[in-house]
Tab-separated table of C-alpha atoms in Angstrom:
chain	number	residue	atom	x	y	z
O	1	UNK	CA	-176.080	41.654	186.128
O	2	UNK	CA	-175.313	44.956	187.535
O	3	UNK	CA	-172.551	47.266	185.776
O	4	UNK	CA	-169.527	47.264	187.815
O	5	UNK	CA	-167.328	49.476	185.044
O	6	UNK	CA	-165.575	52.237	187.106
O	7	UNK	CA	-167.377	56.107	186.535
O	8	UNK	CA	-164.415	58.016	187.362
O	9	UNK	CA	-163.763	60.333	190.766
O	10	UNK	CA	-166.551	61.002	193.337
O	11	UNK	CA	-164.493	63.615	194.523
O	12	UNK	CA	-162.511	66.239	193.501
O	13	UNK	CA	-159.293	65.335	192.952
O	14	UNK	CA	-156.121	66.781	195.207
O	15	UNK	CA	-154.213	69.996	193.617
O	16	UNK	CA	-150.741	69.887	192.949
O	17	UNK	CA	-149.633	71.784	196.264
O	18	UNK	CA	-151.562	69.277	198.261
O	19	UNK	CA	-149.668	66.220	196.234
O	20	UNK	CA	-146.380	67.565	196.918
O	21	UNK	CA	-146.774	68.066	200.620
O	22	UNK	CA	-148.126	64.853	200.732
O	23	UNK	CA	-144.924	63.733	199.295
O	24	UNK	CA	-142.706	65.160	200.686
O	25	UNK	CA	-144.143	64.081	204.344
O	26	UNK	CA	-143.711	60.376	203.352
O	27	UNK	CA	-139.970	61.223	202.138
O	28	UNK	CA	-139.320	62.762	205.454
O	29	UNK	CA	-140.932	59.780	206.931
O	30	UNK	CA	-138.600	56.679	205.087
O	31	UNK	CA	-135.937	58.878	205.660
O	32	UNK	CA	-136.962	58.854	209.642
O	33	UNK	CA	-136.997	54.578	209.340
O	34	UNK	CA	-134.359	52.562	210.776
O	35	UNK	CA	-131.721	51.114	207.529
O	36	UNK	CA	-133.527	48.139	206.901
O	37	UNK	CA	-136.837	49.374	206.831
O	38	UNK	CA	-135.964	52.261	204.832
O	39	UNK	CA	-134.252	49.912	202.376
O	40	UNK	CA	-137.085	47.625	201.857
O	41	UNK	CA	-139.831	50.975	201.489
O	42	UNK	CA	-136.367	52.166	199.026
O	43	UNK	CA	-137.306	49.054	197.058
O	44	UNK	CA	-141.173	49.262	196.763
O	45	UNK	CA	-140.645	53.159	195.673
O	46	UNK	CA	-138.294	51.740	192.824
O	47	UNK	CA	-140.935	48.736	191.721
O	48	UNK	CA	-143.960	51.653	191.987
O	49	UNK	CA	-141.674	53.795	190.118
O	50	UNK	CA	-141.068	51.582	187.488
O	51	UNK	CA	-144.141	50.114	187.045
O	52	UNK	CA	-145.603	53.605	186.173
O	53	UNK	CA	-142.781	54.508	184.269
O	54	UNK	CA	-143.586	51.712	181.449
O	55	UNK	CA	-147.284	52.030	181.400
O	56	UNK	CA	-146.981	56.117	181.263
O	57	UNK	CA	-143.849	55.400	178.117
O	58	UNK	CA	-146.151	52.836	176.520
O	59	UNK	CA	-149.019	55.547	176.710
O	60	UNK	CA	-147.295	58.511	175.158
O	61	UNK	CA	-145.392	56.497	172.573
O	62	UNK	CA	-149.477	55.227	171.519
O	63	UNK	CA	-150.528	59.011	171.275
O	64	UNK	CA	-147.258	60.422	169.812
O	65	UNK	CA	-148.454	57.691	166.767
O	66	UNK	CA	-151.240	59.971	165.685
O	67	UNK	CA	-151.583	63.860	165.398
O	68	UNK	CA	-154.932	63.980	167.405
O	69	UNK	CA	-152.927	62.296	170.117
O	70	UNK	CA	-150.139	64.135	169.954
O	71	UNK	CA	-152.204	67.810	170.541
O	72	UNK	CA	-153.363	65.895	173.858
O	73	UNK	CA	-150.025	65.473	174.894
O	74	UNK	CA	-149.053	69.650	174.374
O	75	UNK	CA	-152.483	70.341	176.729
O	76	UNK	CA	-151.454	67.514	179.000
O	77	UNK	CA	-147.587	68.769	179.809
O	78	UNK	CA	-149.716	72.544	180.550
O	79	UNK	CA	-150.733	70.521	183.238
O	80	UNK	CA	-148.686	70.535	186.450
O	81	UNK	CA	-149.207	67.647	187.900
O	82	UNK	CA	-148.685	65.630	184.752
O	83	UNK	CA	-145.639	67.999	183.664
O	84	UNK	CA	-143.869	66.943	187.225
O	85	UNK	CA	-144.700	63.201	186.006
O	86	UNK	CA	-143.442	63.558	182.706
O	87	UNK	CA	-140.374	64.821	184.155
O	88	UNK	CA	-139.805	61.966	186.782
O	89	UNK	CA	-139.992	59.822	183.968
O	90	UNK	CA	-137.816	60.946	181.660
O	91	UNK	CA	-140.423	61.977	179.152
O	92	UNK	CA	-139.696	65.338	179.313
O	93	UNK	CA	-135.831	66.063	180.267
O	94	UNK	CA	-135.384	69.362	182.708
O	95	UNK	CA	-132.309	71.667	180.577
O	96	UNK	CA	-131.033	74.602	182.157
O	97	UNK	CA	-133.927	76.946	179.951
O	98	UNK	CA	-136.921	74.703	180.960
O	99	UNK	CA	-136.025	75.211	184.706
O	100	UNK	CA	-134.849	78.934	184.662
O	101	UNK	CA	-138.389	79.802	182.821
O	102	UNK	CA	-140.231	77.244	185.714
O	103	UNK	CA	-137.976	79.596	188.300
O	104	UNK	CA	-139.230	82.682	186.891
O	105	UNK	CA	-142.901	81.609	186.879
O	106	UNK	CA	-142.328	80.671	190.547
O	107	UNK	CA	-141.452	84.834	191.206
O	108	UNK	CA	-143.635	86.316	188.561
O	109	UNK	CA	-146.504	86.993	191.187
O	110	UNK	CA	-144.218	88.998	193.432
O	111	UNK	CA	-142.664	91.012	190.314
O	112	UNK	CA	-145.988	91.569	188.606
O	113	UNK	CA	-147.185	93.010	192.134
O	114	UNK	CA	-144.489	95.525	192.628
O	115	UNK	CA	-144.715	96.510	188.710
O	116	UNK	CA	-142.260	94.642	187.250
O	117	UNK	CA	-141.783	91.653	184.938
O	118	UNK	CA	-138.440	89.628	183.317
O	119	UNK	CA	-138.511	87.857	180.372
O	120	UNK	CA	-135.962	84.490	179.818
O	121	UNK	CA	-133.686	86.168	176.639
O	122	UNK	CA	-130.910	83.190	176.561
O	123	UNK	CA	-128.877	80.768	178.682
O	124	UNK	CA	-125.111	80.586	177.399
O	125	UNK	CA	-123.490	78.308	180.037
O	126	UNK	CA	-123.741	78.702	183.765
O	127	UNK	CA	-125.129	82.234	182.656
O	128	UNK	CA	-128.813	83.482	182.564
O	129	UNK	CA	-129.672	86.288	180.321
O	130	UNK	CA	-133.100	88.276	181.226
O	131	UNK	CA	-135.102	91.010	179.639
O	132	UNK	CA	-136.523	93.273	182.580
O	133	UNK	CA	-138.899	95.291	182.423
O	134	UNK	CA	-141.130	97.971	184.435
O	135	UNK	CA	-140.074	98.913	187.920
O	136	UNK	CA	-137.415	96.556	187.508
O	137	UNK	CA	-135.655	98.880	185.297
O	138	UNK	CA	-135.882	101.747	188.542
O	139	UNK	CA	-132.833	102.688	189.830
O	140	UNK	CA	-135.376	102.892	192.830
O	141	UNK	CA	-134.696	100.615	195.901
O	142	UNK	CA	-137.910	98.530	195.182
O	143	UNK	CA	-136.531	98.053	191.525
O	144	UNK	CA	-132.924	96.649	193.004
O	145	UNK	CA	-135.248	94.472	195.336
O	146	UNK	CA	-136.584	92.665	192.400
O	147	UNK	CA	-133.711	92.046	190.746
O	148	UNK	CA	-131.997	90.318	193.437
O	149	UNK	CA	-135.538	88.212	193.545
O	150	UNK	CA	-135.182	86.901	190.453
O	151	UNK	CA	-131.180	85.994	190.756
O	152	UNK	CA	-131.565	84.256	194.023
O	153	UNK	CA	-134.788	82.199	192.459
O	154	UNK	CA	-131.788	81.111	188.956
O	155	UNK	CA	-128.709	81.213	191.063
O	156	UNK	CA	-129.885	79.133	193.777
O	157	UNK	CA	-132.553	77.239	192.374
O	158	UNK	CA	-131.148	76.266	188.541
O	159	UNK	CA	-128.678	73.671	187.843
O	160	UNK	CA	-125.767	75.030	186.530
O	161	UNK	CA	-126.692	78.831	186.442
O	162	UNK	CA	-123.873	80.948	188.758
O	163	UNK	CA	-124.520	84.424	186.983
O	164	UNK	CA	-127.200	86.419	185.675
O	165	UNK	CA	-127.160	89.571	183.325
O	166	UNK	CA	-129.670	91.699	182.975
O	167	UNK	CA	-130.763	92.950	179.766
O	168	UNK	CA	-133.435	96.098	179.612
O	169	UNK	CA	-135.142	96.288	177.253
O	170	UNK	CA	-134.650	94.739	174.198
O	171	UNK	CA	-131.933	92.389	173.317
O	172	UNK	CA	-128.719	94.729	172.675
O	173	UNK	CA	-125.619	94.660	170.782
O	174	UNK	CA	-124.412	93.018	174.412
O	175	UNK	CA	-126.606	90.113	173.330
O	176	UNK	CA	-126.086	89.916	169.393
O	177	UNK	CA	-123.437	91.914	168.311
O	178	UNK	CA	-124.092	92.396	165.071
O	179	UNK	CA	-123.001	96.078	164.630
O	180	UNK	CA	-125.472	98.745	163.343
O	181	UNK	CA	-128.563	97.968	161.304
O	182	UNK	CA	-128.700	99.208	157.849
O	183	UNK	CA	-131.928	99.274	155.745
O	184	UNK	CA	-132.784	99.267	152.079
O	185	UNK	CA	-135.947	100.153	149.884
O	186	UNK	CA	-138.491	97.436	149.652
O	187	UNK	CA	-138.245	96.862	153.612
O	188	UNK	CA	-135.286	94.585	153.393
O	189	UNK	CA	-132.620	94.808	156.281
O	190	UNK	CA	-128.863	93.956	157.182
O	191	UNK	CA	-128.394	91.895	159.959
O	192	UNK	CA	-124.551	91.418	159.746
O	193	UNK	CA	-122.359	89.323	157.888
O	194	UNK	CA	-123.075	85.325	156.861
O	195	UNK	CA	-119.940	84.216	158.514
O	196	UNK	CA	-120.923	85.926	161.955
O	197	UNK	CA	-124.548	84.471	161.307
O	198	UNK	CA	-123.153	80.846	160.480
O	199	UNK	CA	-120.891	80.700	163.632
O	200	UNK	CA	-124.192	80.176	165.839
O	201	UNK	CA	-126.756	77.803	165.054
O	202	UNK	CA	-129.563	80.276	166.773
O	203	UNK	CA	-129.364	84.263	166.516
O	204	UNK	CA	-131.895	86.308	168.153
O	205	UNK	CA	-132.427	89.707	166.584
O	206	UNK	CA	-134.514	92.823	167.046
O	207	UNK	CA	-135.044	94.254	163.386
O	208	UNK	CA	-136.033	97.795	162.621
O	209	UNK	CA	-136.720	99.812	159.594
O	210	UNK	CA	-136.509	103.274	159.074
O	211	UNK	CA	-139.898	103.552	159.147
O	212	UNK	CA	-140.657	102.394	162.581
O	213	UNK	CA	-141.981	98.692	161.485
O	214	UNK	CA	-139.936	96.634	163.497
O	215	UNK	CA	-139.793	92.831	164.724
O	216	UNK	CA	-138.244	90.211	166.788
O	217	UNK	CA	-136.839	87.201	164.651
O	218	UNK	CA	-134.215	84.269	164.838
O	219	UNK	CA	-131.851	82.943	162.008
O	220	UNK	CA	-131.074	79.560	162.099
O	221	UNK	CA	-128.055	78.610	160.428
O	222	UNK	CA	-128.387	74.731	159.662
O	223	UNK	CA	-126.001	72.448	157.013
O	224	UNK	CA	-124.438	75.633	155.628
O	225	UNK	CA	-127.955	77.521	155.356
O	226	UNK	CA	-129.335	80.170	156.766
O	227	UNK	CA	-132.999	80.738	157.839
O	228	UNK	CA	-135.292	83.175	158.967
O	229	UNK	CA	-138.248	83.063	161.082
O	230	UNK	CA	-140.431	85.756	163.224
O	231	UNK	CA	-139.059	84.638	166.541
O	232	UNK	CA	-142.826	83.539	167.823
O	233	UNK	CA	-143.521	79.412	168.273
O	234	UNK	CA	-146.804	78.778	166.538
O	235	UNK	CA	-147.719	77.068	169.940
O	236	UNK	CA	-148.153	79.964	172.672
O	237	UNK	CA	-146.734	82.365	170.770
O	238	UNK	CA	-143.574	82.775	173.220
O	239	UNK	CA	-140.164	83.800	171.801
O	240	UNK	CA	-138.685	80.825	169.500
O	241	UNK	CA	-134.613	81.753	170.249
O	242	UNK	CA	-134.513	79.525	173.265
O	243	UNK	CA	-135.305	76.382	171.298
O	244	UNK	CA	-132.979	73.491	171.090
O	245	UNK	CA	-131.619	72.572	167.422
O	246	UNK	CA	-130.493	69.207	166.353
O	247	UNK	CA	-128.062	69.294	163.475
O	248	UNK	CA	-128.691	65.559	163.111
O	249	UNK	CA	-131.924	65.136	162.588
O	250	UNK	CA	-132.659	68.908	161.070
O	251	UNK	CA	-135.190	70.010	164.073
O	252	UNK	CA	-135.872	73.059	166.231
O	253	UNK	CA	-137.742	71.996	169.127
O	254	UNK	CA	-138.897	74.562	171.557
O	255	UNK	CA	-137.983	73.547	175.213
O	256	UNK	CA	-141.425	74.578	177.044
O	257	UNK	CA	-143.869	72.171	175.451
O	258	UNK	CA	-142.375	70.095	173.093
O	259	UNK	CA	-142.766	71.654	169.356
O	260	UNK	CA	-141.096	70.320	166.935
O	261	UNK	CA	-140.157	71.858	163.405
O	262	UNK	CA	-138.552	71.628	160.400
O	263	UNK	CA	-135.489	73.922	160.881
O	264	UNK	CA	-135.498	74.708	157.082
O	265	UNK	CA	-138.861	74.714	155.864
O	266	UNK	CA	-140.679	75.585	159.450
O	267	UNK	CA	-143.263	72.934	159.569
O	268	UNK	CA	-144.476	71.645	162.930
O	269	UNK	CA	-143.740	67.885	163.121
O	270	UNK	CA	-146.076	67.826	166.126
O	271	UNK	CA	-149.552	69.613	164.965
O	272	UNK	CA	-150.068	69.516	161.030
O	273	UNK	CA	-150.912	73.274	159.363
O	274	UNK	CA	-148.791	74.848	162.183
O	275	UNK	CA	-145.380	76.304	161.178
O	276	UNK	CA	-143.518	79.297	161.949
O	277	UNK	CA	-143.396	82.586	160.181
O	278	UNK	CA	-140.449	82.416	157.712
O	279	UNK	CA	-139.165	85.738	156.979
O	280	UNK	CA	-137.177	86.528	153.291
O	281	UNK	CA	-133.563	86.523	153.287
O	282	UNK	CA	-130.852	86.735	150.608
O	283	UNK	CA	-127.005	87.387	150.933
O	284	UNK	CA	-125.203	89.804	148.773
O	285	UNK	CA	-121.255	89.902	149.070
O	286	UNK	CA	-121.559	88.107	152.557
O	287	UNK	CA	-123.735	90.487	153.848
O	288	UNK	CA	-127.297	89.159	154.840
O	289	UNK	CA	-130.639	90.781	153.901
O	290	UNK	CA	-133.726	90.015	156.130
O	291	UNK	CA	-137.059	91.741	154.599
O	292	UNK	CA	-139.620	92.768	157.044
O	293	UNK	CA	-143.113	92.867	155.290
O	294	UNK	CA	-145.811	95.333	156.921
């Protein structure tokens, strides 16, 4: 009896640019159909739709059961194709950060090839803050050019972003105003007072010593506590201060891939032996200490 088991693709199998034009051709064509015919191809879109949807759920919720499944699923959402899936499915929900950062990454190129670059800082609302950097710092015309880039790419392509700031640089007091940082022997360093610091459940800071060692880092200030970490997810290494925290169940999640940690302790939830780099802090008479070892 002859083995009739399928081998996988003979072919090489179409790029995400090809499956979206593909797609949306056959929207433009049910939209083109007369009402009943585009109702009935309607309903065979939904049935498709949710036939996937539970066989994809019932997939992820088997490898989000084990750790080695679990890493799969990080490298899997890098993908694309299987991001846009995730997304159409509800398995990973779009928020105002995950689709400014995809919005950036769609301008990057043309940035990066006129010598410039912006960096995601926040989003506070229906506002976008952004890092810039290189020529897009230039009072030059080319360096006005690229700004506009980038705000037309958020303000017209990012649900519910209306205004962008731009930040050069580092984040400034504009960003955290925290007043003036003081240091103290042993490399320890005032970041402001614990009632300023407990007001917002994320701070991002840029941390400097007098001599010259310096560091981004985020306090997280969770059931009356307040935490520090280097402001680096032990994923990718990308900034940390955009992730989402959830007082109820104690977790910092970062938006881009999924990460999951401890808010207090810093453990990854997602990929055992992973956790972020927790800082020392103390507070003395309300002011708060953060030490920055060399």
């Amino acid at each position: 009896m002859s083995d009739t088991r399928p081998t996988g693709p003979t072919r090489d199998e179409p790029g995400f640019d090809a499956l979206s034009e593909a797609l949306d051709e056959a929207a433009a064509g049910v939209r083109e159909l007369e009402p009943a015919a585009r109702q009935r191809a309607e309903q065979l879109r939904h049935a498709v739709e949710a036939l996937h949807g539970s066989g994809i759920n019932a997939i992820v919720h088997k490898l989000r059961g084990d750790h080695r499944g679990r890493e799969l699923l990080f490298g899997l959402a890098d993908d694309p194709v299987v991001r846009l899936l995730f997304s159409v499915h509800g398995i990973l929900q779009p928020t105002p950060v995950t689709e400014s950062l995809r919005a950036l990454e769609k301008v990057r190129p043309y940035l990066r090839a006129h010598g410039g670059d912006a960096e995601l800082v926040r989003v506070d609302g229906d506002t976008a803050f952004l890092r810039v950097s290189g020529t897009c710092n230039s009072r030059a015309l080319a360096g006005v050019t690229l700004r506009e880039v980038v705000k037309e790419a958020l303000i017209g392509g990012v649900e519910p972003i209306v205004r962008v700031v731009m930040l050069a640089g580092d984040p400034s007091p504009t960003l955290i105003p925290l007043g003036p940082v003081r240091n103290r022997d042993g490399g320890w360093v005032a970041v402001g007072t614990a009632a300023d610091l407990g007001d917002r459940p994320i701070t991002a800071l840029h941390l400097e010593r007098a001599d010259g060692a310096e560091a981004d880092v985020v306090v997280i200030s969770l059931d009356g506590r307040l935490t520090a970490y280097r402001d680096i997810c032990a994923h990718q290494g990308l900034p940390i201060n955009v992730a989402q925290l959830d007082p109820a169940t104690g977790t910092l999640t970062c938006p881009r891939h999924g990460f999951c940690y401890d808010a207090h302790s810093g453990a990854c939830l997602n990929s055992p032996g992973a956790k972020l780099m927790q800082l020392p802090l103390r507070v003395d008479n309300g002011q708060v200490w953060i030490r920055l070892d060399t």
